[in-house]
Amino acid sequence: GEDVEQSLFLSVREGDSSVINCTYTDSSSTYLYWYKQEPGAGLQLLTYIFSNMDMKQDQRLTVLLNKKDKHLSLRIADTQTGDSAIYFCAEKGSQGNLIFGKGTKLSVKP
Amino acid sequence: ETGVTQTPRHLVMGMTNKKSLKCEQHLGHNAMYWYKQSAKKPLELMFVYSLEERVENNSVPSRFSPECPNSSHLFLHLHTLQPEDSALYLCASSQVAGIGSSSYNSPLHFGNGTRLTVT
């Protein structure tokens, strides 16, 4: 079946890099996504990567994809307190919808 | 105006009430979704309307009833809910091109959700 796994919590100090990891099961997924959810808000698309890419960089965000191991990671450079949120990894499901992980709560300490 | 708007933001209802959640998207998308977000659980897909067709999800109880009158509006009608239905209900939209396994689905854009409490 389709499944996405993430660790539930990550705590870093302000200014450090954060790395959030995700594993997925569907090797045919064409796109993989990272969403951010701040308290009281919906999910905001951060970035996505096409399955034929290994890496995508967008300002402070770097996405790495290891298709062989079905492993996706999101690196946030110079993490700020405003980055505190829940980060969701998602893959495209067979119905065209997204299959989400449970989310990783990132806490940034000053 | 934000891309996907949900109303109300908060809703408290008793188990015998009937209420509706509303979602409107201003992105010109042709697919809309309802997701349920409960504490410590992955987001659960409830319903999909894609290219004006509803994709059934048999695991959703009949006390939840979706309605999609056009590609810009989506409703979730609620009746005789249970306390365990308390959750954040998120609406999303996307653009779908093609059909079946070769279809392309743009990233989902979410609303801010309706926080539902069933007492």
Coordinates of N, CA and C in Angstrom, one line a residue:
Chain A
G1 N 0.8 -1.2 0.0 CA 0.0 0.0 0.0 C 0.8 1.2 0.0
E2 N 0.2 2.4 -0.1 CA 0.9 3.6 -0.1 C 1.1 4.1 1.3
D3 N 2.3 4.5 1.7 CA 2.6 4.9 3.0 C 3.7 5.9 3.0
V4 N 3.7 6.9 3.9 CA 4.7 7.8 4.1 C 5.1 7.9 5.5
E5 N 6.4 7.8 5.8 CA 6.8 7.8 7.2 C 7.8 9.0 7.5
Q6 N 7.6 9.6 8.7 CA 8.4 10.7 9.1 C 8.6 10.6 10.6
S7 N 9.7 11.1 11.1 CA 9.9 11.2 12.5 C 9.0 12.3 13.0
L8 N 8.5 12.3 14.2 CA 7.5 13.2 14.7 C 8.0 14.5 15.2
F9 N 9.3 14.5 15.7 CA 9.8 15.7 16.3 C 11.2 16.0 15.9
L10 N 11.6 17.2 15.9 CA 13.0 17.7 15.6 C 13.2 19.0 16.3
S11 N 14.2 19.1 17.1 CA 14.5 20.3 17.8 C 15.9 20.8 17.4
V12 N 16.1 22.1 17.0 CA 17.4 22.6 16.6 C 17.5 24.0 17.3
R13 N 18.7 24.5 17.3 CA 19.0 25.8 17.7 C 19.0 26.8 16.6
E14 N 18.6 28.0 16.8 CA 18.5 29.1 15.8 C 19.8 29.2 15.2
G15 N 19.8 29.3 13.8 CA 21.1 29.4 13.1 C 21.7 28.1 12.6
D16 N 21.3 27.0 13.2 CA 21.7 25.7 12.8 C 20.9 25.3 11.6
S17 N 21.4 24.2 10.9 CA 20.6 23.6 9.8 C 19.7 22.5 10.4
S18 N 18.5 22.4 9.8 CA 17.5 21.4 10.2 C 17.4 20.4 9.0
V19 N 17.4 19.1 9.3 CA 17.2 18.1 8.3 C 16.0 17.2 8.7
I20 N 15.0 17.3 7.9 CA 13.8 16.5 8.1 C 13.7 15.4 7.1
N21 N 13.6 14.1 7.6 CA 13.6 13.0 6.7 C 12.3 12.3 6.5
C22 N 12.2 11.6 5.4 CA 10.9 11.0 5.1 C 11.2 9.8 4.2
T23 N 10.4 8.7 4.4 CA 10.5 7.6 3.5 C 9.1 7.3 3.0
Y24 N 9.1 6.8 1.7 CA 7.8 6.6 1.1 C 7.9 5.2 0.5
T25 N 6.7 4.7 0.0 CA 6.6 3.3 -0.4 C 6.4 3.2 -1.9
D26 N 5.8 4.2 -2.5 CA 5.3 4.0 -3.9 C 6.5 4.4 -4.9
S27 N 7.2 3.5 -5.5 CA 8.3 3.8 -6.3 C 7.9 4.5 -7.6
S28 N 6.6 4.4 -7.9 CA 6.1 5.1 -9.2 C 5.7 6.5 -9.0
S29 N 5.9 7.0 -7.7 CA 5.5 8.4 -7.5 C 6.3 9.3 -8.4
T30 N 5.6 10.2 -9.1 CA 6.3 11.1 -10.0 C 6.7 12.4 -9.3
Y31 N 6.0 12.8 -8.3 CA 6.3 14.0 -7.6 C 6.3 13.8 -6.1
L32 N 7.2 14.4 -5.4 CA 7.2 14.4 -3.9 C 7.2 15.8 -3.4
Y33 N 6.5 16.0 -2.3 CA 6.2 17.3 -1.8 C 6.6 17.5 -0.4
W34 N 6.9 18.8 -0.1 CA 7.0 19.2 1.3 C 6.1 20.4 1.6
Y35 N 5.2 20.2 2.6 CA 4.3 21.2 3.1 C 4.7 21.6 4.5
K36 N 4.3 22.9 4.8 CA 4.5 23.4 6.1 C 3.2 23.9 6.7
Q37 N 3.0 23.5 8.0 CA 1.7 23.9 8.6 C 2.1 24.7 9.9
E38 N 1.7 26.0 9.9 CA 1.9 26.8 11.1 C 0.6 26.6 12.0
P39 N 0.7 26.9 13.3 CA -0.4 26.8 14.2 C -1.7 27.5 13.7
G40 N -2.8 26.8 13.7 CA -4.0 27.5 13.3 C -4.2 27.7 11.8
A41 N -3.3 27.2 11.0 CA -3.4 27.4 9.6 C -3.4 26.1 8.8
G42 N -3.7 26.2 7.5 CA -3.7 25.1 6.6 C -2.3 24.7 6.2
L43 N -2.2 23.8 5.2 CA -0.9 23.4 4.8 C -0.4 24.3 3.6
Q44 N 0.8 24.8 3.7 CA 1.4 25.6 2.7 C 2.5 24.9 1.9
L45 N 2.3 24.8 0.6 CA 3.3 24.1 -0.2 C 4.7 24.9 -0.1
L46 N 5.7 24.1 0.3 CA 7.0 24.7 0.4 C 7.8 24.5 -0.9
T47 N 7.9 23.2 -1.3 CA 8.6 22.9 -2.5 C 8.2 21.5 -2.9
Y48 N 8.6 21.1 -4.1 CA 8.4 19.8 -4.6 C 9.5 19.4 -5.5
I49 N 9.6 18.1 -5.7 CA 10.7 17.6 -6.6 C 10.2 16.5 -7.5
F50 N 10.6 16.6 -8.7 CA 10.2 15.5 -9.7 C 11.1 14.3 -9.5
S51 N 10.5 13.2 -9.7 CA 11.2 11.9 -9.3 C 12.5 11.6 -10.1
N52 N 12.7 12.3 -11.2 CA 14.0 12.1 -12.0 C 15.1 13.1 -11.5
M53 N 14.8 13.8 -10.5 CA 15.8 14.7 -9.9 C 16.4 14.1 -8.6
D54 N 17.7 14.5 -8.3 CA 18.3 14.1 -7.1 C 18.2 15.2 -6.0
M55 N 18.2 16.4 -6.5 CA 18.3 17.5 -5.6 C 17.6 18.7 -6.2
K56 N 17.0 19.5 -5.3 CA 16.5 20.8 -5.7 C 16.7 21.8 -4.6
Q57 N 17.2 22.9 -5.0 CA 17.5 24.0 -4.0 C 16.7 25.2 -4.3
D58 N 16.2 25.8 -3.2 CA 15.3 27.0 -3.3 C 15.6 27.8 -2.1
Q59 N 16.5 28.8 -2.3 CA 17.0 29.7 -1.2 C 17.5 28.9 0.0
R60 N 16.9 28.9 1.1 CA 17.4 28.2 2.3 C 17.0 26.7 2.3
L61 N 16.1 26.3 1.4 CA 15.6 25.0 1.3 C 16.4 24.1 0.3
T62 N 16.8 22.9 0.7 CA 17.4 21.9 -0.2 C 16.6 20.6 0.0
V63 N 16.2 20.1 -1.1 CA 15.5 18.8 -1.1 C 16.4 17.8 -1.7
L64 N 16.6 16.6 -1.0 CA 17.4 15.6 -1.6 C 16.5 14.3 -1.8
L65 N 16.6 13.7 -2.9 CA 15.8 12.5 -3.2 C 16.7 11.3 -3.5
N66 N 16.6 10.3 -2.8 CA 17.3 9.0 -3.0 C 16.2 8.0 -3.5
K67 N 16.0 7.9 -4.8 CA 14.9 7.1 -5.3 C 15.1 5.6 -5.0
K68 N 16.4 5.2 -5.0 CA 16.7 3.8 -4.7 C 16.2 3.4 -3.4
D69 N 16.5 4.2 -2.4 CA 16.1 4.0 -1.0 C 14.7 4.5 -0.7
K70 N 14.1 5.2 -1.6 CA 12.8 5.9 -1.4 C 12.8 6.8 -0.2
H71 N 13.9 7.6 -0.2 CA 14.1 8.5 0.9 C 14.2 9.9 0.4
L72 N 13.5 10.8 1.1 CA 13.4 12.2 0.8 C 13.8 13.0 2.0
S73 N 14.5 14.1 1.8 CA 14.9 14.9 3.0 C 14.7 16.4 2.6
L74 N 14.5 17.2 3.6 CA 14.3 18.6 3.5 C 15.3 19.2 4.5
R75 N 16.3 20.0 3.9 CA 17.2 20.7 4.7 C 16.9 22.2 4.7
I76 N 16.8 22.8 5.9 CA 16.6 24.2 6.1 C 17.9 24.8 6.6
A77 N 18.5 25.6 5.9 CA 19.7 26.3 6.3 C 19.4 27.5 7.2
D78 N 20.3 27.8 8.1 CA 20.2 28.9 9.0 C 18.7 29.0 9.6
T79 N 18.3 28.0 10.3 CA 17.0 27.9 10.8 C 16.6 29.0 11.7
Q80 N 15.4 29.6 11.5 CA 15.0 30.7 12.3 C 13.8 30.3 13.1
T81 N 13.5 31.1 14.1 CA 12.3 30.8 15.0 C 11.0 30.8 14.2
G82 N 10.9 31.5 13.1 CA 9.8 31.5 12.2 C 9.6 30.3 11.4
D83 N 10.6 29.4 11.5 CA 10.5 28.1 10.8 C 9.8 27.1 11.6
S84 N 9.6 27.4 12.9 CA 8.9 26.5 13.8 C 7.5 26.2 13.2
A85 N 7.3 24.9 13.0 CA 6.0 24.5 12.4 C 6.0 23.0 12.3
I86 N 5.0 22.4 11.7 CA 4.9 21.0 11.3 C 5.2 20.9 9.8
Y87 N 6.1 20.0 9.5 CA 6.5 19.8 8.1 C 6.0 18.4 7.6
F88 N 5.2 18.4 6.5 CA 4.7 17.2 6.0 C 5.3 16.8 4.7
C89 N 5.7 15.6 4.6 CA 6.2 15.0 3.4 C 4.9 14.3 2.7
A90 N 4.9 14.4 1.4 CA 3.7 13.8 0.7 C 4.2 13.2 -0.7
E91 N 3.5 12.1 -1.0 CA 3.7 11.6 -2.4 C 2.4 11.5 -3.1
K92 N 2.4 11.5 -4.4 CA 1.2 11.4 -5.2 C 0.6 10.0 -5.1
G93 N -0.6 9.9 -4.7 CA -1.3 8.6 -4.6 C -1.9 8.2 -5.9
S94 N -2.4 7.0 -5.9 CA -2.9 6.4 -7.2 C -4.2 7.1 -7.7
Q95 N -4.9 7.8 -6.8 CA -6.1 8.5 -7.2 C -5.7 10.0 -7.6
G96 N -4.4 10.3 -7.7 CA -4.0 11.7 -8.0 C -4.0 12.6 -6.8
N97 N -4.5 12.1 -5.6 CA -4.4 12.9 -4.4 C -3.0 12.7 -3.8
L98 N -2.8 13.4 -2.7 CA -1.5 13.3 -2.0 C -1.7 12.4 -0.8
I99 N -0.7 11.5 -0.6 CA -0.6 10.7 0.6 C 0.4 11.4 1.6
F100 N 0.0 11.8 2.7 CA 0.8 12.5 3.7 C 1.4 11.6 4.8
G101 N 2.6 12.0 5.2 CA 3.1 11.5 6.5 C 2.4 12.2 7.7
K102 N 2.7 11.8 8.9 CA 2.1 12.3 10.1 C 2.6 13.7 10.4
G103 N 3.7 14.1 9.8 CA 4.3 15.4 10.0 C 5.4 15.4 11.0
T104 N 6.4 16.2 10.9 CA 7.5 16.4 11.8 C 7.4 17.8 12.4
K105 N 7.3 17.8 13.7 CA 7.2 19.1 14.4 C 8.6 19.6 14.6
L106 N 8.9 20.8 14.0 CA 10.2 21.4 14.2 C 10.1 22.5 15.2
S107 N 10.9 22.4 16.2 CA 11.0 23.4 17.3 C 12.4 24.1 17.2
V108 N 12.4 25.4 17.1 CA 13.6 26.1 17.0 C 13.9 26.9 18.2
K109 N 15.0 26.6 18.9 CA 15.3 27.3 20.2 C 16.2 28.5 19.9
P110 N 15.9 29.6 20.6 CA 16.8 30.8 20.4 C 18.2 30.6 21.0
Chain B
E1 N -7.3 38.3 -2.3 CA -8.1 37.2 -1.8 C -7.3 35.9 -1.9
T2 N -7.3 35.2 -0.8 CA -6.5 34.0 -0.7 C -7.0 32.9 -1.7
G3 N -6.2 32.0 -2.1 CA -6.5 31.0 -3.1 C -7.7 30.1 -2.7
V4 N -7.6 29.6 -1.5 CA -8.7 28.6 -1.1 C -9.2 29.2 0.3
T5 N -10.5 29.4 0.3 CA -11.1 30.0 1.5 C -12.1 29.0 2.1
Q6 N -12.0 28.8 3.4 CA -12.9 27.9 4.1 C -13.7 28.7 5.2
T7 N -15.0 28.4 5.3 CA -15.8 29.0 6.3 C -16.7 27.9 6.9
P8 N -17.0 28.0 8.2 CA -16.4 28.9 9.2 C -15.0 28.5 9.6
R9 N -14.3 29.3 10.3 CA -13.0 28.9 10.8 C -13.1 27.9 12.0
H10 N -14.1 28.2 12.8 CA -14.4 27.3 14.0 C -15.9 27.0 14.0
L11 N -16.2 25.8 14.4 CA -17.6 25.3 14.5 C -17.7 24.4 15.7
V12 N -18.7 24.7 16.5 CA -19.0 23.8 17.6 C -20.4 23.3 17.4
M13 N -20.7 22.0 17.4 CA -22.0 21.5 17.2 C -22.3 20.3 18.1
G14 N -23.6 20.2 18.4 CA -24.0 19.0 19.1 C -24.2 17.8 18.2
M15 N -24.4 16.7 18.8 CA -24.4 15.4 18.0 C -25.7 15.4 17.1
T16 N -26.7 16.2 17.5 CA -28.0 16.1 16.8 C -28.1 17.2 15.7
N17 N -27.1 18.1 15.7 CA -27.2 19.2 14.8 C -26.9 18.8 13.3
K18 N -27.3 19.7 12.4 CA -26.9 19.6 11.0 C -26.2 20.9 10.6
K19 N -25.0 20.8 10.1 CA -24.2 22.0 9.7 C -23.5 21.7 8.4
S20 N -23.0 22.7 7.8 CA -22.2 22.5 6.5 C -20.9 23.3 6.6
L21 N -19.9 22.7 6.1 CA -18.6 23.4 5.9 C -18.6 23.9 4.4
K22 N -18.0 25.1 4.2 CA -17.9 25.6 2.8 C -16.5 25.9 2.4
C23 N -16.2 25.6 1.2 CA -14.9 25.8 0.6 C -15.0 26.5 -0.7
E24 N -14.2 27.5 -1.0 CA -14.2 28.2 -2.3 C -12.8 28.4 -2.7
Q25 N -12.5 28.0 -4.0 CA -11.2 28.2 -4.5 C -11.2 29.2 -5.7
H26 N -10.2 30.1 -5.7 CA -10.1 31.2 -6.7 C -8.9 31.0 -7.6
L27 N -8.5 29.7 -7.8 CA -7.3 29.4 -8.5 C -7.6 28.9 -9.9
G28 N -8.9 28.7 -10.2 CA -9.2 28.1 -11.5 C -8.9 26.6 -11.6
H29 N -8.8 26.0 -10.5 CA -8.5 24.5 -10.5 C -9.8 23.7 -10.8
N30 N -9.5 22.5 -11.2 CA -10.7 21.6 -11.6 C -10.8 20.4 -10.7
A31 N -10.1 20.4 -9.6 CA -10.2 19.3 -8.6 C -10.3 19.9 -7.2
M32 N -11.1 19.3 -6.4 CA -11.2 19.8 -5.0 C -11.3 18.6 -4.0
Y33 N -10.8 18.8 -2.8 CA -10.6 17.7 -1.9 C -11.0 18.1 -0.5
W34 N -11.5 17.1 0.3 CA -11.7 17.3 1.7 C -10.7 16.3 2.4
Y35 N -10.0 16.9 3.4 CA -9.1 16.1 4.2 C -9.5 16.3 5.7
K36 N -9.3 15.3 6.5 CA -9.5 15.4 7.9 C -8.2 15.3 8.6
Q37 N -7.9 16.2 9.5 CA -6.7 16.2 10.3 C -7.0 16.0 11.7
S38 N -6.6 14.9 12.3 CA -6.8 14.6 13.7 C -5.5 14.6 14.4
A39 N -5.5 14.8 15.7 CA -4.2 14.8 16.4 C -3.5 13.4 16.3
K40 N -2.2 13.5 16.0 CA -1.4 12.3 16.0 C -1.7 11.3 14.9
K41 N -2.4 11.7 13.9 CA -2.8 10.8 12.7 C -2.3 11.5 11.5
P42 N -2.0 10.7 10.4 CA -1.8 11.4 9.1 C -3.1 12.0 8.6
L43 N -2.9 13.0 7.7 CA -4.1 13.5 7.1 C -4.8 12.4 6.3
E44 N -6.1 12.4 6.5 CA -7.0 11.4 5.9 C -7.7 12.0 4.8
L45 N -7.6 11.5 3.6 CA -8.4 11.9 2.4 C -9.8 11.5 2.6
M46 N -10.7 12.4 2.5 CA -12.1 12.0 2.7 C -12.8 11.9 1.3
F47 N -12.8 12.9 0.6 CA -13.4 13.0 -0.7 C -12.6 13.7 -1.8
V48 N -12.8 13.3 -3.0 CA -12.2 14.0 -4.1 C -13.2 14.3 -5.2
Y49 N -13.3 15.5 -5.7 CA -14.0 15.8 -6.9 C -13.0 16.2 -7.9
S50 N -12.9 15.4 -9.0 CA -12.0 15.7 -10.0 C -12.6 15.7 -11.4
L51 N -12.4 16.8 -12.1 CA -13.1 16.9 -13.4 C -14.6 16.6 -13.3
E52 N -15.2 17.2 -12.3 CA -16.6 17.1 -12.0 C -17.1 15.7 -11.7
E53 N -16.2 14.8 -11.4 CA -16.6 13.5 -11.0 C -16.2 13.3 -9.5
R54 N -17.0 12.6 -8.8 CA -16.7 12.3 -7.4 C -16.0 11.0 -7.3
V55 N -14.9 11.0 -6.6 CA -14.2 9.7 -6.3 C -14.6 9.3 -4.9
E56 N -15.3 8.1 -4.9 CA -15.8 7.6 -3.6 C -14.7 7.2 -2.7
N57 N -14.9 7.4 -1.4 CA -14.0 6.9 -0.4 C -14.9 6.1 0.6
N58 N -14.9 4.8 0.5 CA -15.8 4.0 1.2 C -15.6 4.0 2.7
S59 N -14.5 4.5 3.1 CA -14.2 4.4 4.6 C -14.8 5.6 5.3
V60 N -15.4 6.6 4.6 CA -16.0 7.7 5.2 C -17.5 7.5 5.6
P61 N -17.8 7.7 6.9 CA -19.2 7.4 7.3 C -20.2 8.3 6.6
S62 N -21.4 7.8 6.4 CA -22.4 8.5 5.7 C -22.9 9.8 6.4
R63 N -22.5 10.0 7.6 CA -22.9 11.2 8.3 C -22.1 12.4 7.7
F64 N -21.1 12.1 6.9 CA -20.4 13.2 6.1 C -20.9 13.1 4.6
S65 N -21.4 14.2 4.1 CA -21.9 14.2 2.7 C -21.4 15.3 2.0
P66 N -20.5 15.1 0.9 CA -20.0 16.2 0.2 C -20.9 16.7 -0.9
E67 N -20.7 17.9 -1.3 CA -21.4 18.5 -2.5 C -20.5 19.4 -3.2
C68 N -20.5 19.2 -4.5 CA -19.6 20.1 -5.4 C -20.5 20.6 -6.5
P69 N -21.1 21.8 -6.3 CA -22.0 22.3 -7.3 C -21.3 22.8 -8.6
N70 N -20.1 23.2 -8.4 CA -19.3 23.6 -9.6 C -17.8 23.5 -9.2
S71 N -16.9 23.8 -10.1 CA -15.5 23.5 -9.9 C -14.9 24.5 -8.8
S72 N -15.6 25.5 -8.5 CA -15.0 26.5 -7.5 C -15.5 26.3 -6.1
H73 N -16.6 25.5 -5.9 CA -17.2 25.4 -4.6 C -17.3 24.0 -4.2
L74 N -17.1 23.8 -2.9 CA -17.2 22.4 -2.3 C -17.8 22.6 -0.9
F75 N -18.7 21.7 -0.6 CA -19.4 21.7 0.7 C -19.2 20.3 1.4
L76 N -19.2 20.4 2.7 CA -19.3 19.1 3.4 C -20.4 19.2 4.4
H77 N -21.5 18.5 4.2 CA -22.6 18.5 5.0 C -22.5 17.5 6.1
L78 N -22.8 18.0 7.3 CA -22.6 17.2 8.5 C -23.9 16.9 9.3
H79 N -24.1 15.7 9.7 CA -25.3 15.4 10.5 C -25.1 14.3 11.4
T80 N -25.6 14.3 12.6 CA -25.5 13.3 13.7 C -24.1 12.9 13.8
L81 N -23.2 13.9 14.0 CA -21.8 13.5 14.2 C -21.5 13.0 15.6
Q82 N -20.3 12.4 15.7 CA -19.9 11.8 17.0 C -18.7 12.6 17.5
P83 N -18.5 12.6 18.8 CA -17.3 13.4 19.4 C -16.0 13.0 18.7
E84 N -15.8 11.8 18.2 CA -14.5 11.5 17.6 C -14.4 12.1 16.2
D85 N -15.4 12.8 15.7 CA -15.4 13.5 14.5 C -14.7 14.9 14.6
S86 N -14.5 15.3 15.9 CA -13.9 16.5 16.1 C -12.5 16.5 15.5
A87 N -12.2 17.5 14.7 CA -10.9 17.5 14.0 C -10.8 18.8 13.2
L88 N -9.7 19.0 12.5 CA -9.5 20.1 11.6 C -9.9 19.6 10.2
Y89 N -10.8 20.2 9.5 CA -11.2 19.7 8.2 C -10.6 20.7 7.2
L90 N -9.8 20.1 6.3 CA -9.1 21.0 5.4 C -9.6 20.7 3.9
C91 N -9.8 21.8 3.2 CA -10.2 21.7 1.8 C -8.9 22.1 1.0
A92 N -8.8 21.4 -0.1 CA -7.7 21.7 -1.0 C -8.2 21.7 -2.5
S93 N -7.4 22.3 -3.4 CA -7.7 22.2 -4.8 C -6.5 22.0 -5.6
S94 N -6.6 21.5 -6.8 CA -5.5 21.3 -7.7 C -6.0 21.4 -9.1
Q95 N -5.1 21.4 -10.0 CA -5.4 21.3 -11.4 C -5.0 19.9 -11.9
V96 N -5.9 19.2 -12.5 CA -5.7 17.9 -13.0 C -5.7 17.9 -14.6
A97 N -4.7 17.3 -15.2 CA -4.7 17.2 -16.7 C -4.6 15.7 -17.0
G98 N -5.3 15.3 -18.0 CA -5.2 13.9 -18.4 C -6.1 13.0 -17.5
I99 N -6.0 11.7 -17.7 CA -6.8 10.8 -16.9 C -6.0 9.6 -16.5
G100 N -6.5 8.9 -15.5 CA -5.8 7.6 -15.0 C -4.4 7.8 -14.6
S101 N -3.6 6.7 -14.8 CA -2.3 6.7 -14.3 C -1.4 7.7 -14.9
S102 N -1.7 8.2 -16.1 CA -0.9 9.2 -16.8 C -1.3 10.6 -16.5
S103 N -2.2 10.8 -15.6 CA -2.7 12.1 -15.3 C -1.6 12.9 -14.6
Y104 N -1.7 14.2 -14.8 CA -0.8 15.1 -14.0 C -1.7 15.9 -13.0
N105 N -1.2 16.0 -11.8 CA -1.9 16.7 -10.8 C -1.0 17.8 -10.2
S106 N -1.4 19.0 -10.4 CA -0.6 20.1 -9.8 C -0.5 19.9 -8.3
P107 N 0.4 20.6 -7.6 CA 0.4 20.6 -6.1 C -0.9 21.0 -5.6
L108 N -1.3 20.5 -4.5 CA -2.5 20.9 -3.8 C -2.3 22.2 -3.1
H109 N -3.3 23.0 -3.2 CA -3.3 24.3 -2.4 C -4.4 24.1 -1.4
F110 N -4.1 24.4 -0.1 CA -5.0 24.2 1.0 C -5.6 25.5 1.5
G111 N -6.8 25.4 2.1 CA -7.4 26.4 2.9 C -6.8 26.3 4.3
N112 N -7.3 27.3 5.1 CA -6.8 27.3 6.5 C -7.6 26.3 7.4
G113 N -8.6 25.7 6.9 CA -9.3 24.7 7.6 C -10.5 25.2 8.5
T114 N -11.4 24.3 8.8 CA -12.4 24.5 9.8 C -12.1 23.6 11.0
R115 N -12.0 24.3 12.2 CA -11.8 23.5 13.4 C -13.2 23.1 13.9
L116 N -13.5 21.8 13.9 CA -14.8 21.3 14.3 C -14.7 20.6 15.6
T117 N -15.6 21.0 16.5 CA -15.7 20.4 17.8 C -17.2 19.9 18.0
V118 N -17.3 18.6 18.2 CA -18.6 17.9 18.4 C -18.8 17.6 19.9
T119 N -19.8 18.2 20.4 CA -20.0 18.0 21.9 C -21.2 17.1 22.2

